Structure formats: C-alpha cells, structure tokens
Tab-separated table of C-alpha atoms in Angstrom:
chain	number	residue	atom	x	y	z
A	1	MET	CA	0.000	0.000	0.000
A	2	ARG	CA	1.290	3.455	-0.896
A	3	LEU	CA	1.863	5.566	2.214
A	4	PRO	CA	0.834	9.243	2.134
A	5	ILE	CA	3.644	11.796	2.222
A	6	ARG	CA	3.206	14.255	5.067
A	7	SER	CA	2.947	17.975	4.377
A	8	ASN	CA	6.308	18.880	5.957
A	9	THR	CA	8.073	16.133	4.029
A	10	LYS	CA	6.580	17.340	0.740
A	11	ALA	CA	7.579	20.913	1.571
A	12	ILE	CA	11.159	19.912	2.379
A	13	LEU	CA	11.496	17.861	-0.820
A	14	TRP	CA	10.212	20.786	-2.918
A	15	VAL	CA	12.535	23.307	-1.246
A	16	LEU	CA	15.478	20.895	-1.326
A	17	THR	CA	15.063	20.536	-5.091
A	18	GLY	CA	14.802	24.307	-5.486
A	19	THR	CA	17.904	24.853	-3.351
A	20	ALA	CA	19.885	22.371	-5.464
A	21	LEU	CA	18.952	24.250	-8.640
A	22	PHE	CA	19.646	27.651	-7.076
A	23	SER	CA	23.115	26.415	-6.094
A	24	ILE	CA	23.937	26.277	-9.796
A	25	LEU	CA	22.825	29.909	-10.164
A	26	PHE	CA	24.979	31.029	-7.233
A	27	ALA	CA	27.950	29.266	-8.836
A	28	SER	CA	27.308	30.978	-12.182
A	29	GLY	CA	29.578	33.897	-11.302
A	30	LYS	CA	32.468	31.499	-10.825
A	31	PHE	CA	31.669	29.787	-14.131
A	32	ALA	CA	31.426	33.169	-15.882
A	33	GLY	CA	34.797	34.409	-14.638
A	34	GLU	CA	35.610	37.756	-16.276
A	35	SER	CA	33.423	37.192	-19.353
A	36	ALA	CA	30.353	39.010	-17.989
A	37	SER	CA	29.392	41.320	-15.128
A	38	VAL	CA	27.234	40.111	-12.239
A	39	PHE	CA	24.374	42.408	-13.336
A	40	GLN	CA	24.697	41.093	-16.891
A	41	VAL	CA	24.464	37.461	-15.772
A	42	MET	CA	21.477	38.151	-13.512
A	43	PHE	CA	19.654	40.169	-16.175
A	44	LEU	CA	20.139	37.458	-18.804
A	45	ARG	CA	18.837	34.846	-16.411
A	46	TYR	CA	15.651	36.907	-15.948
A	47	VAL	CA	15.336	37.253	-19.737
A	48	GLY	CA	15.621	33.482	-20.089
A	49	GLY	CA	13.197	32.972	-17.225
A	50	PHE	CA	10.585	35.279	-18.720
A	51	ALA	CA	10.906	33.511	-22.095
A	52	ALA	CA	10.415	30.134	-20.416
A	53	LEU	CA	7.313	31.373	-18.579
A	54	ALA	CA	5.891	32.759	-21.826
A	55	VAL	CA	6.224	29.296	-23.368
A	56	VAL	CA	4.571	27.658	-20.338
A	57	ALA	CA	1.708	30.169	-20.379
A	58	GLY	CA	1.237	29.548	-24.098
A	59	LEU	CA	1.142	25.781	-23.662
A	60	GLN	CA	-1.432	26.175	-20.883
A	61	ARG	CA	-3.406	28.594	-23.105
A	62	LYS	CA	-3.304	31.272	-20.437
A	63	GLY	CA	-3.532	34.884	-21.530
A	64	TRP	CA	-1.487	37.508	-19.726
A	65	ALA	CA	-4.705	38.962	-18.294
A	66	SER	CA	-5.276	35.722	-16.360
A	67	LEU	CA	-1.804	36.028	-14.827
A	68	ARG	CA	-2.391	39.421	-13.258
A	69	SER	CA	-2.237	39.607	-9.499
A	70	ARG	CA	-4.576	41.532	-7.228
A	71	GLN	CA	-1.569	42.472	-5.089
A	72	PRO	CA	1.202	43.529	-7.498
A	73	LEU	CA	2.805	45.735	-4.838
A	74	LEU	CA	3.648	42.666	-2.740
A	75	HIS	CA	5.239	41.005	-5.764
A	76	GLY	CA	7.265	44.141	-6.469
A	77	ILE	CA	8.506	44.317	-2.879
A	78	ARG	CA	9.373	40.612	-2.949
A	79	ALA	CA	11.364	41.081	-6.181
A	80	LEU	CA	13.183	44.106	-4.726
A	81	PHE	CA	14.187	42.124	-1.634
A	82	GLY	CA	15.285	39.124	-3.706
A	83	VAL	CA	17.288	41.027	-6.313
A	84	SER	CA	18.980	43.282	-3.726
A	85	GLY	CA	19.756	40.424	-1.335
A	86	GLY	CA	21.021	38.137	-4.080
A	87	LEU	CA	23.285	40.804	-5.544
A	88	SER	CA	24.658	41.575	-2.080
A	89	ILE	CA	25.706	37.959	-1.547
A	90	VAL	CA	27.121	37.667	-5.082
A	91	TYR	CA	29.117	40.881	-4.559
A	92	ALA	CA	30.458	39.614	-1.232
A	93	SER	CA	31.388	36.266	-2.799
A	94	ALA	CA	33.419	38.085	-5.445
A	95	ALA	CA	35.201	40.365	-2.945
A	96	MET	CA	36.037	37.858	-0.184
A	97	PRO	CA	36.484	34.075	0.152
A	98	ILE	CA	33.285	32.447	-1.091
A	99	ILE	CA	32.926	30.216	1.975
A	100	ASP	CA	33.023	33.315	4.206
A	101	ALA	CA	30.324	35.010	2.133
A	102	THR	CA	28.249	31.816	2.176
A	103	ALA	CA	28.517	31.589	5.959
A	104	ILE	CA	27.268	35.171	6.307
A	105	GLY	CA	24.532	34.607	3.719
A	106	LEU	CA	23.214	31.692	5.761
A	107	LEU	CA	22.289	34.153	8.495
A	108	TYR	CA	19.148	34.169	6.334
A	109	VAL	CA	17.891	31.195	8.343
A	110	VAL	CA	18.536	32.992	11.640
A	111	PHE	CA	16.431	35.912	10.411
A	112	VAL	CA	13.623	34.127	8.559
A	113	VAL	CA	12.353	31.854	11.345
A	114	PRO	CA	11.680	34.724	13.827
A	115	LEU	CA	10.017	36.670	10.985
A	116	GLY	CA	7.600	33.780	10.493
A	117	VAL	CA	6.807	33.715	14.201
A	118	VAL	CA	6.402	37.480	14.640
A	119	VAL	CA	4.752	38.481	11.355
A	120	LEU	CA	2.795	35.357	10.400
A	121	ARG	CA	2.167	34.095	13.944
A	122	GLU	CA	3.571	30.669	13.017
A	123	ALA	CA	3.948	28.274	15.937
A	124	VAL	CA	7.360	26.769	16.671
A	125	ASN	CA	7.500	23.719	18.946
A	126	ALA	CA	10.367	21.736	20.488
A	127	HIS	CA	10.622	19.430	17.466
A	128	HIS	CA	11.048	22.421	15.152
A	129	LEU	CA	13.756	23.775	17.442
A	130	TRP	CA	15.625	20.445	17.460
A	131	GLY	CA	15.520	20.326	13.667
A	132	ILE	CA	16.744	23.921	13.381
A	133	LEU	CA	19.518	23.252	15.937
A	134	LEU	CA	20.741	20.138	14.110
A	135	SER	CA	20.670	21.894	10.737
A	136	SER	CA	22.585	24.856	12.185
A	137	LEU	CA	25.205	22.611	13.811
A	138	GLY	CA	25.653	20.742	10.532
A	139	ALA	CA	26.057	23.987	8.617
A	140	ALA	CA	28.568	25.283	11.185
A	141	THR	CA	30.563	22.046	10.849
A	142	VAL	CA	30.710	22.396	7.060
A	143	VAL	CA	31.681	26.071	7.243
A	144	ALA	CA	34.395	25.468	9.860
A	145	SER	CA	35.853	22.513	7.950
A	146	ARG	CA	36.207	24.644	4.824
A	147	GLY	CA	38.203	27.286	6.637
A	148	ALA	CA	35.695	30.115	6.880
A	149	PHE	CA	37.177	33.342	8.302
A	150	GLN	CA	40.641	31.785	8.784
A	151	ALA	CA	42.073	34.292	6.300
A	152	PHE	CA	39.744	37.147	7.228
A	153	ASP	CA	41.366	40.594	7.118
A	154	THR	CA	40.260	44.213	7.106
A	155	ALA	CA	39.867	44.165	3.312
A	156	TYR	CA	36.874	41.843	3.814
A	157	LEU	CA	35.122	44.162	6.257
A	158	TRP	CA	33.113	46.080	3.657
A	159	PRO	CA	31.960	42.953	1.720
A	160	ALA	CA	30.942	41.400	5.038
A	161	LEU	CA	28.954	44.508	5.966
A	162	VAL	CA	27.200	44.227	2.595
A	163	ALA	CA	26.508	40.489	3.022
A	164	VAL	CA	24.780	40.785	6.426
A	165	PRO	CA	21.940	43.091	5.250
A	166	GLY	CA	21.864	40.942	2.098
A	167	ALA	CA	20.990	37.934	4.245
A	168	LEU	CA	18.302	39.992	5.993
A	169	LEU	CA	16.834	41.052	2.643
A	170	LEU	CA	16.697	37.408	1.530
A	171	ALA	CA	14.895	36.583	4.784
A	172	PHE	CA	12.281	39.244	4.025
A	173	GLU	CA	11.968	37.775	0.534
A	174	GLY	CA	11.360	34.359	2.133
A	175	LEU	CA	8.625	35.925	4.248
A	176	MET	CA	7.042	37.462	1.138
A	177	ILE	CA	7.231	34.152	-0.754
A	178	ARG	CA	5.417	32.440	2.111
A	179	MET	CA	2.696	35.135	2.113
A	180	LEU	CA	2.235	35.016	-1.667
A	181	ALA	CA	2.521	31.235	-2.021
A	182	VAL	CA	-0.609	30.611	0.038
A	183	ARG	CA	-2.632	33.255	-1.858
A	184	GLU	CA	-1.569	33.040	-5.503
A	185	ASP	CA	-1.175	30.445	-8.239
A	186	PRO	CA	2.545	29.507	-8.597
A	187	LEU	CA	2.610	30.674	-12.232
A	188	VAL	CA	1.313	34.112	-11.214
A	189	VAL	CA	4.058	34.393	-8.583
A	190	LEU	CA	6.743	33.353	-11.078
A	191	VAL	CA	5.605	35.731	-13.818
A	192	HIS	CA	5.574	38.727	-11.486
A	193	VAL	CA	8.985	38.144	-9.923
A	194	ASN	CA	10.585	37.704	-13.355
A	195	VAL	CA	8.931	40.819	-14.806
A	196	PHE	CA	9.901	42.952	-11.816
A	197	GLY	CA	13.405	41.454	-11.849
A	198	LEU	CA	13.842	42.461	-15.494
A	199	PHE	CA	12.910	46.071	-14.783
A	200	LEU	CA	15.084	46.267	-11.653
A	201	LEU	CA	18.176	44.965	-13.461
A	202	LEU	CA	17.757	46.623	-16.868
A	203	LEU	CA	19.736	49.802	-16.166
A	204	PRO	CA	22.482	48.200	-13.992
A	205	ALA	CA	23.004	45.511	-16.658
A	206	TRP	CA	23.186	48.104	-19.441
A	207	TRP	CA	25.634	50.236	-17.429
A	208	THR	CA	28.000	47.318	-16.688
A	209	TRP	CA	27.501	45.367	-19.934
A	210	GLN	CA	30.639	43.686	-21.257
A	211	PRO	CA	30.800	42.918	-25.009
A	212	THR	CA	30.490	39.160	-25.335
A	213	ALA	CA	30.010	36.797	-28.269
A	214	ALA	CA	26.352	35.873	-28.720
A	215	LEU	CA	27.110	32.174	-28.288
A	216	SER	CA	28.779	32.870	-24.960
A	217	LEU	CA	25.549	34.412	-23.653
A	218	ALA	CA	23.538	31.218	-24.224
A	219	PRO	CA	24.487	29.543	-20.894
A	220	PHE	CA	23.330	32.626	-18.973
A	221	LEU	CA	20.011	32.656	-20.855
A	222	LEU	CA	19.598	28.940	-20.083
A	223	LEU	CA	19.867	29.799	-16.400
A	224	GLY	CA	16.396	31.314	-16.833
A	225	PRO	CA	14.429	28.057	-17.248
A	226	LEU	CA	16.598	26.460	-14.566
A	227	VAL	CA	15.875	29.203	-12.039
A	228	VAL	CA	12.170	29.333	-12.962
A	229	THR	CA	12.014	25.626	-12.108
A	230	ALA	CA	13.835	26.343	-8.842
A	231	GLN	CA	11.447	29.201	-8.036
A	232	TYR	CA	8.462	26.957	-8.737
A	233	CYS	CA	9.825	24.343	-6.318
A	234	ILE	CA	10.425	26.987	-3.630
A	235	VAL	CA	6.922	28.460	-4.030
A	236	ARG	CA	5.317	25.004	-3.814
A	237	GLY	CA	7.330	24.150	-0.717
A	238	TYR	CA	6.667	27.464	1.034
A	239	ALA	CA	2.939	27.001	0.467
A	240	LEU	CA	2.963	23.697	2.361
A	241	ALA	CA	4.855	24.377	5.580
A	242	PRO	CA	5.801	27.210	7.978
A	243	LEU	CA	9.105	29.078	7.704
A	244	ALA	CA	10.469	27.192	10.726
A	245	VAL	CA	10.390	24.050	8.560
A	246	VAL	CA	11.360	25.285	5.091
A	247	GLY	CA	13.865	27.994	6.134
A	248	PRO	CA	16.574	25.671	7.547
A	249	VAL	CA	16.472	23.567	4.354
A	250	ASP	CA	18.605	26.305	2.782
A	251	TYR	CA	21.556	24.975	4.779
A	252	ALA	CA	21.669	22.240	2.127
A	253	TRP	CA	23.102	24.982	-0.113
A	254	LEU	CA	26.476	24.207	1.484
A	255	VAL	CA	26.184	20.536	0.535
A	256	PHE	CA	25.248	21.273	-3.074
A	257	ALA	CA	28.015	23.887	-3.320
A	258	ALA	CA	30.498	21.236	-2.193
A	259	LEU	CA	29.205	18.816	-4.840
A	260	ILE	CA	29.512	21.482	-7.559
A	261	GLY	CA	33.043	22.252	-6.384
A	262	LEU	CA	33.931	18.549	-6.589
A	263	ALA	CA	32.326	17.965	-9.993
A	264	PHE	CA	33.541	21.081	-11.815
A	265	PHE	CA	36.492	22.530	-9.929
A	266	GLY	CA	38.181	19.481	-8.412
A	267	GLU	CA	37.534	20.640	-4.841
A	268	MET	CA	37.634	17.537	-2.660
A	269	PRO	CA	35.165	17.634	0.279
A	270	THR	CA	36.726	17.415	3.728
A	271	ALA	CA	35.645	15.000	6.454
A	272	GLY	CA	33.883	17.946	8.104
A	273	VAL	CA	31.804	18.512	4.965
A	274	VAL	CA	30.693	14.872	4.997
A	275	VAL	CA	29.878	14.863	8.721
A	276	GLY	CA	28.156	18.261	8.525
A	277	SER	CA	26.079	17.115	5.557
A	278	LEU	CA	24.872	14.101	7.522
A	279	VAL	CA	23.925	16.339	10.468
A	280	ILE	CA	22.050	18.700	8.130
A	281	ALA	CA	20.186	15.659	6.765
A	282	ALA	CA	19.314	14.629	10.336
A	283	GLY	CA	17.977	18.127	10.976
A	284	GLY	CA	15.863	17.896	7.835
A	285	ALA	CA	14.462	14.560	8.989
A	286	ALA	CA	13.562	16.086	12.374
A	287	LEU	CA	11.772	18.982	10.660
A	288	ALA	CA	9.914	16.565	8.390
A	289	LYS	CA	8.582	14.762	11.467
A	290	ALA	CA	7.654	17.958	13.305
A	291	ASP	CA	4.074	17.883	11.982
A	292	GLU	CA	3.555	14.497	13.664
A	293	HIS	CA	3.851	16.153	17.086
A	294	ARG	CA	1.529	19.134	16.824
C-alpha cells in the first residue's frame, strides 16, 4: 500500500530541489569568470526565465490577463528584496572568500524563522527547534571545515557589511514568498517576480555590460528556465509548511556547493563537509517529522 507523504516532508522535498537548482545559479559567477558582469548574468537569467514562462503560459493557453495579481505591490517588494539580497551575496562572494560570504549569507535562516513567528504568527514547537539546531550545527561544521574566516582581514570588512543586510533582505523575501505562495497560483508568482526582476536589473546591466560573443551568452540565458524551475519548487514548498520548517532547508546549499566544487572545480570535500552534511540531513528529517507532534 502506498503511504501518504506528510505535508512537511513534501515541503522539504520541494525546497530541497529548489535549493539544489539555485546552487547552480549562485555558482554561475564562478563559471562566468571575467566574461560578464554580475548584473549582466542576472539580467540574462531573468530574460531566459521570462521567455520560459511565456512558453509555459502559451502551452497552458493562459492569456497575460489571467496572470495578473490583485496584489502587485507585494510582488514588487518581494522582487526588490530578492534582487537586492542576491546581488549583495554575489558581490560579497566576489570580494572575499566564497565560503566566508556563504557563511554570512546563511544568516538568512537565523532571520527568517523569527520573521515567520512574529509576522505570520507561526507556531514553533520543540521538534522544530531540534531540527533547526541540528541543521545549524551541521552547517557550522561544514563552514568550519572549509576554513571560513581563517584568512579574514580588514579588506573583507566592507563585503561582510554588505553580506549581512543581504541575508536579511533574503529573509524578508522568504517571508514574502510564504505570504504570496498561500494566496496566488505559482505561475502568477513566477511571472511577477521575473517581470519585476527584469525592470530592476535593466539599467544596472546596461551600465556594466561587457561585449560578449552571442554564443557565450547562451548559458546565462539557459539559467532562466533552470531558475524558474527552482522558483516553482520553492513556491510550492513554502505554500505547504511554515518558515520554521522550510527555512533551515537552505543549509543544504552548502552541501550542493560542495558537490559542484567537486564535480567542476576538483575541490575535494573534507571529512567535516561529509559529517556536517549528515547532520544537516538529520535536521531535515527532524523537521519533516515535526508535523507528527503538533
């Protein structure tokens, strides 16, 4: 007999898939090297994302009128938080060791769970707290094993000061995603964030545009459908469970980043990465079971 999958487990699987796909986006700057600016890469990914959504809407025979939201201001604010926070972390990653920037960016989880409790009145019980604690300990183990802040100097102070509010902005975006995910169709949410993202990045991309062969731009455009799929997974997951459950899943970003480093850059994972990954998985399992103890 086929057993039903609990709501928290479904949410975690959706967000885990989205986080894996987003890890590729966050690594895109390293893949791009000096061939394109950060704004250029991000803008092209929104162009590709909008094109992919247009195809999906066409296949579903949905006119643009049916994709309008009754609360466009919320979508605009969400896009502003997401674009600003994402660019802050990308900037910090370029100006300081990437593991240090990642560690600061993961303050997102520290911020987003209290936001869910205070703003959305979400309940957090002991099982949630155990899951969050395990996930945090696992993330700390991974970060420490990869040498975060061992080479920190005063030159990294400004990027770090940019990364901290960036993590806070991403936490506010997570809050907005949760609010919109339970009110809107996922396609409506995706269309709005990609349209607003295009407008927000148009001028910065034009100002920093680096002449590049058309063929070289294709991988950045292909990030669009990839990220749209990731966004869809995140929206589905955030609609199913409170922020105390889905927020800590972002710690898996460290695990996927390690796998990308191994596959494409020959970066061998340390024993701490392996142990920390297992602890993060244990935290995810605890969060998945949290709905059994309400």
